[in-house]
mmCIF file of C-alpha atoms in Angstrom:
data_model
loop_
_atom_site.group_PDB
_atom_site.id
_atom_site.type_symbol
_atom_site.label_atom_id
_atom_site.label_comp_id
_atom_site.label_asym_id
_atom_site.label_seq_id
_atom_site.Cartn_x
_atom_site.Cartn_y
_atom_site.Cartn_z
ATOM 1 C CA LEU A 1 67.148 -79.428 47.334
ATOM 2 C CA GLY A 2 65.151 -82.673 47.578
ATOM 3 C CA ILE A 3 63.919 -81.835 51.121
ATOM 4 C CA LEU A 4 62.940 -78.386 49.974
ATOM 5 C CA LEU A 5 61.058 -79.557 46.963
ATOM 6 C CA LEU A 6 59.199 -82.201 48.990
ATOM 7 C CA GLY A 7 58.313 -79.505 51.632
ATOM 8 C CA TYR A 8 57.102 -77.198 48.808
ATOM 9 C CA ALA A 9 54.939 -79.957 47.376
ATOM 10 C CA SER A 10 53.488 -80.810 50.763
ATOM 11 C CA ALA A 11 52.688 -77.259 51.640
ATOM 12 C CA ARG A 12 50.907 -76.768 48.366
ATOM 13 C CA GLY A 13 49.122 -80.152 48.401
ATOM 14 C CA ILE A 14 50.786 -81.237 45.120
ATOM 15 C CA THR A 15 50.539 -84.909 44.170
ATOM 16 C CA LEU A 16 54.067 -86.055 43.136
ATOM 17 C CA PRO A 17 55.070 -88.639 40.583
ATOM 18 C CA GLU A 18 55.973 -92.083 42.023
ATOM 19 C CA ARG A 19 59.496 -92.219 40.665
ATOM 20 C CA GLY A 20 61.941 -89.961 42.406
ATOM 21 C CA ASP A 21 63.634 -89.046 39.119
ATOM 22 C CA GLU A 22 60.581 -87.234 38.030
ATOM 23 C CA ILE A 23 59.909 -84.956 40.921
ATOM 24 C CA LEU A 24 62.316 -82.094 40.040
ATOM 25 C CA PRO A 25 61.375 -81.977 36.233
ATOM 26 C CA PHE A 26 57.669 -82.192 37.181
ATOM 27 C CA LEU A 27 57.816 -79.314 39.640
ATOM 28 C CA ALA A 28 60.122 -77.230 37.531
ATOM 29 C CA SER A 29 57.787 -77.632 34.388
ATOM 30 C CA SER A 30 54.425 -77.328 36.159
ATOM 31 C CA TYR A 31 54.692 -75.129 39.315
ATOM 32 C CA LEU A 32 57.952 -73.191 39.527
ATOM 33 C CA GLY A 33 57.675 -70.936 36.476
ATOM 34 C CA SER A 34 59.376 -70.648 33.177
ATOM 35 C CA GLY A 35 62.618 -68.992 34.659
ATOM 36 C CA VAL A 36 63.228 -72.076 36.888
ATOM 37 C CA MET A 37 62.477 -74.359 33.934
ATOM 38 C CA ILE A 38 64.945 -72.559 31.686
ATOM 39 C CA CYS A 39 67.653 -72.637 34.362
ATOM 40 C CA PHE A 40 66.802 -76.327 35.088
ATOM 41 C CA THR A 41 67.075 -77.214 31.418
ATOM 42 C CA LEU A 42 70.340 -75.452 30.942
ATOM 43 C CA GLY A 43 71.843 -76.921 34.082
ATOM 44 C CA ILE A 44 70.847 -80.480 33.186
ATOM 45 C CA THR A 45 72.183 -79.950 29.646
ATOM 46 C CA ALA A 46 75.503 -78.550 30.819
ATOM 47 C CA ALA A 47 76.007 -81.221 33.435
ATOM 48 C CA SER A 48 75.194 -83.976 30.970
ATOM 49 C CA PHE A 49 77.558 -82.687 28.272
ATOM 50 C CA SER A 50 80.270 -82.140 30.673
ATOM 51 C CA ASN A 51 80.056 -85.644 32.206
ATOM 52 C CA ALA A 52 79.419 -87.371 28.918
ATOM 53 C CA ASP A 53 82.373 -85.608 27.265
ATOM 54 C CA SER A 54 84.837 -86.563 29.941
ATOM 55 C CA ALA A 55 83.698 -90.156 30.118
ATOM 56 C CA LEU A 56 83.713 -90.590 26.420
ATOM 57 C CA THR A 57 87.172 -89.090 26.119
ATOM 58 C CA SER A 58 88.588 -91.295 28.788
ATOM 59 C CA LEU A 59 86.942 -94.459 27.415
ATOM 60 C CA THR A 60 88.205 -93.708 23.893
ATOM 61 C CA THR A 61 91.694 -93.048 25.182
ATOM 62 C CA SER A 62 91.582 -96.311 27.122
ATOM 63 C CA VAL A 63 90.468 -98.368 24.171
ATOM 64 C CA CYS A 64 93.008 -96.785 21.799
ATOM 65 C CA THR A 65 95.910 -97.002 24.149
ATOM 66 C CA ASP A 66 95.415 -100.026 26.425
ATOM 67 C CA PHE A 67 93.533 -102.444 23.992
ATOM 68 C CA LEU A 68 94.620 -101.314 20.493
ATOM 69 C CA GLY A 69 98.153 -99.969 21.337
ATOM 70 C CA MET A 70 97.611 -97.010 19.179
ATOM 71 C CA ASP A 71 99.964 -94.644 21.218
ATOM 72 C CA LEU A 72 102.879 -96.320 19.461
ATOM 73 C CA GLU A 73 101.584 -95.621 15.913
ATOM 74 C CA ASP A 74 101.936 -92.422 13.789
ATOM 75 C CA GLU A 75 99.552 -89.563 14.752
ATOM 76 C CA GLU A 76 98.239 -89.073 11.288
ATOM 77 C CA GLN A 77 97.481 -92.789 10.894
ATOM 78 C CA THR A 78 95.606 -92.976 14.133
ATOM 79 C CA ALA A 79 93.463 -89.884 13.886
ATOM 80 C CA ARG A 80 90.804 -91.515 11.636
ATOM 81 C CA ARG A 81 90.695 -94.718 13.663
ATOM 82 C CA ARG A 82 90.415 -92.718 16.856
ATOM 83 C CA TRP A 83 87.424 -90.837 15.354
ATOM 84 C CA TRP A 84 85.612 -94.127 14.489
ATOM 85 C CA ILE A 85 86.309 -95.568 17.938
ATOM 86 C CA HIS A 86 84.935 -92.348 19.594
ATOM 87 C CA LEU A 87 81.803 -92.787 17.429
ATOM 88 C CA GLY A 88 81.581 -96.383 18.569
ATOM 89 C CA MET A 89 81.858 -95.289 22.169
ATOM 90 C CA CYS A 90 79.002 -92.778 21.607
ATOM 91 C CA ALA A 91 76.866 -95.462 20.167
ATOM 92 C CA ALA A 92 77.663 -97.817 23.125
ATOM 93 C CA PHE A 93 76.745 -95.039 25.559
ATOM 94 C CA ALA A 94 73.477 -94.473 23.779
ATOM 95 C CA LEU A 95 72.629 -98.246 23.825
ATOM 96 C CA MET A 96 73.568 -98.340 27.474
ATOM 97 C CA VAL A 97 71.200 -95.500 28.345
ATOM 98 C CA LEU A 98 68.389 -97.107 26.328
ATOM 99 C CA PHE A 99 69.026 -100.466 28.083
ATOM 100 C CA ILE A 100 69.095 -98.961 31.569
ATOM 101 C CA GLY A 101 65.941 -97.036 30.744
ATOM 102 C CA GLY A 102 64.230 -100.267 29.669
ATOM 103 C CA ILE A 103 65.183 -102.341 32.664
ATOM 104 C CA GLN A 104 64.842 -99.786 35.531
ATOM 105 C CA GLN A 105 62.040 -100.393 37.857
ATOM 106 C CA GLY A 106 62.625 -97.638 40.462
ATOM 107 C CA SER A 107 64.555 -94.474 40.112
ATOM 108 C CA LEU A 108 67.619 -94.247 37.863
ATOM 109 C CA LEU A 109 69.877 -93.632 40.854
ATOM 110 C CA THR A 110 68.664 -96.943 42.466
ATOM 111 C CA THR A 111 69.361 -98.852 39.235
ATOM 112 C CA ILE A 112 72.900 -97.290 38.970
ATOM 113 C CA PHE A 113 73.639 -97.926 42.586
ATOM 114 C CA THR A 114 72.502 -101.564 42.201
ATOM 115 C CA ALA A 115 74.671 -102.136 39.016
ATOM 116 C CA VAL A 116 77.633 -100.489 40.847
ATOM 117 C CA SER A 117 77.251 -102.788 43.716
ATOM 118 C CA TYR A 118 77.737 -105.753 41.538
ATOM 119 C CA THR A 119 80.756 -104.291 39.744
ATOM 120 C CA TYR A 120 82.506 -102.743 42.699
ATOM 121 C CA GLY A 121 82.011 -105.604 45.047
ATOM 122 C CA PRO A 122 85.001 -107.535 43.742
ATOM 123 C CA LEU A 123 87.182 -104.513 43.881
ATOM 124 C CA LEU A 124 86.146 -104.001 47.539
ATOM 125 C CA GLY A 125 86.955 -107.666 48.194
ATOM 126 C CA LEU A 126 90.452 -107.417 46.512
ATOM 127 C CA TYR A 127 91.115 -104.157 48.397
ATOM 128 C CA ALA A 128 90.071 -105.508 51.834
ATOM 129 C CA PHE A 129 92.044 -108.765 51.323
ATOM 130 C CA GLY A 130 95.228 -106.857 50.441
ATOM 131 C CA LEU A 131 94.743 -104.419 53.281
ATOM 132 C CA LEU A 132 93.740 -106.911 56.034
ATOM 133 C CA THR A 133 95.943 -109.858 55.183
ATOM 134 C CA HIS A 134 99.442 -110.446 53.921
ATOM 135 C CA TYR A 135 98.735 -113.683 52.053
ATOM 136 C CA ALA A 136 99.821 -114.254 48.522
ATOM 137 C CA VAL A 137 97.055 -115.922 46.347
ATOM 138 C CA ARG A 138 97.236 -118.129 43.309
ATOM 139 C CA ASP A 139 97.038 -115.179 40.870
ATOM 140 C CA ARG A 140 95.707 -117.152 37.845
ATOM 141 C CA TYR A 141 92.421 -117.915 39.722
ATOM 142 C CA THR A 142 91.761 -114.452 40.916
ATOM 143 C CA PRO A 143 89.850 -113.299 37.924
ATOM 144 C CA TYR A 144 87.598 -116.173 38.168
ATOM 145 C CA VAL A 145 86.847 -115.373 41.859
ATOM 146 C CA CYS A 146 86.058 -111.806 40.787
ATOM 147 C CA LEU A 147 83.753 -112.863 37.984
ATOM 148 C CA LEU A 148 81.976 -115.430 40.102
ATOM 149 C CA SER A 149 81.242 -113.366 43.130
ATOM 150 C CA PRO A 150 78.666 -111.104 41.399
ATOM 151 C CA PHE A 151 76.760 -114.279 40.220
ATOM 152 C CA VAL A 152 76.775 -115.698 43.717
ATOM 153 C CA SER A 153 75.593 -112.421 45.140
ATOM 154 C CA TYR A 154 72.758 -112.291 42.616
ATOM 155 C CA ALA A 155 71.860 -115.868 43.639
ATOM 156 C CA LEU A 156 71.847 -114.900 47.283
ATOM 157 C CA ALA A 157 69.631 -111.894 46.612
ATOM 158 C CA TYR A 158 67.262 -113.830 44.530
ATOM 159 C CA SER A 159 67.109 -116.631 47.164
ATOM 160 C CA CYS A 160 66.516 -114.231 50.006
ATOM 161 C CA GLU A 161 63.468 -112.695 48.228
ATOM 162 C CA LEU A 162 62.138 -116.040 47.061
ATOM 163 C CA LEU A 163 62.470 -117.862 50.430
ATOM 164 C CA TRP A 164 62.020 -115.159 53.003
ATOM 165 C CA GLY A 165 60.625 -112.228 51.206
ATOM 166 C CA TYR A 166 63.505 -110.067 52.003
ATOM 167 C CA LYS A 167 64.578 -107.763 49.172
ATOM 168 C CA VAL A 168 68.405 -107.272 49.330
ATOM 169 C CA GLY A 169 69.235 -103.615 48.579
ATOM 170 C CA TYR A 170 72.601 -101.793 48.552
ATOM 171 C CA GLU A 171 74.057 -104.270 50.986
ATOM 172 C CA ILE A 172 74.750 -106.434 47.927
ATOM 173 C CA LEU A 173 77.987 -104.582 47.652
ATOM 174 C CA LEU A 174 79.100 -105.911 51.086
ATOM 175 C CA PHE A 175 78.102 -109.524 50.231
ATOM 176 C CA ASN A 176 79.788 -109.311 46.875
ATOM 177 C CA GLY A 177 83.023 -108.100 48.541
ATOM 178 C CA LEU A 178 82.725 -110.681 51.186
ATOM 179 C CA PHE A 179 82.405 -113.427 48.610
ATOM 180 C CA THR A 180 85.451 -112.169 46.788
ATOM 181 C CA PHE A 181 87.299 -111.941 50.107
ATOM 182 C CA THR A 182 86.319 -115.506 50.950
ATOM 183 C CA GLY A 183 87.321 -116.857 47.511
ATOM 184 C CA LEU A 184 90.753 -115.164 47.816
ATOM 185 C CA TRP A 185 91.163 -116.639 51.324
ATOM 186 C CA LEU A 186 90.502 -120.101 49.853
ATOM 187 C CA LEU A 187 93.052 -119.439 47.180
ATOM 188 C CA ARG A 188 95.836 -118.211 49.620
ATOM 189 C CA GLN A 189 99.168 -119.794 49.491
ATOM 190 C CA PRO A 190 100.636 -121.105 52.673
ATOM 191 C CA ARG A 191 103.132 -118.809 54.336
ATOM 192 C CA ALA A 192 106.705 -119.762 54.264
ATOM 193 C CA ALA A 193 108.170 -120.531 57.554
ATOM 194 C CA LYS A 194 110.243 -117.670 59.046
ATOM 195 C CA VAL A 195 113.817 -118.511 59.705
ATOM 196 C CA TYR A 196 115.448 -116.634 62.576
ATOM 197 C CA VAL A 197 119.183 -116.358 62.533
#
């Protein structure tokens, strides 16, 4: 769809907005007619409600069950608390959207991928370490490694741009995973000697 929209704009000599997030709404509202605009609005609304509903439900369930242990309580007793927690999750979502909207410099997708690179890097490092090695690690230090690696990755990205003018992009995910892997490697426990009988 993106290629078709860019081709359409190029063929018509349309000057597009700088941010990629604004191209489809701009073309739908200005050049493609009211039918496309109605379909676009309905589609965006349906997709947003569907995604937000499932995300809010899963987060509310996770908080109620995993953090507050409400699955062990009486159903009538927890209904009101669950409603307030759901409302709190809605407020947290709204604040998150406003926060991301305030800090984003490029497209929203770029902002989300950058944030995901910092949060999923430690998971990638943990997975790779478990898959590629058979070492046991000192478990109590593992959370510290996972929390420290995004900060080290950010320092690396900042230093690269400051010293060499290179702007680190999505590869921050790989660096983040590599720092986690290296931290776990440094925390590995020595293997016990195998005894053959």
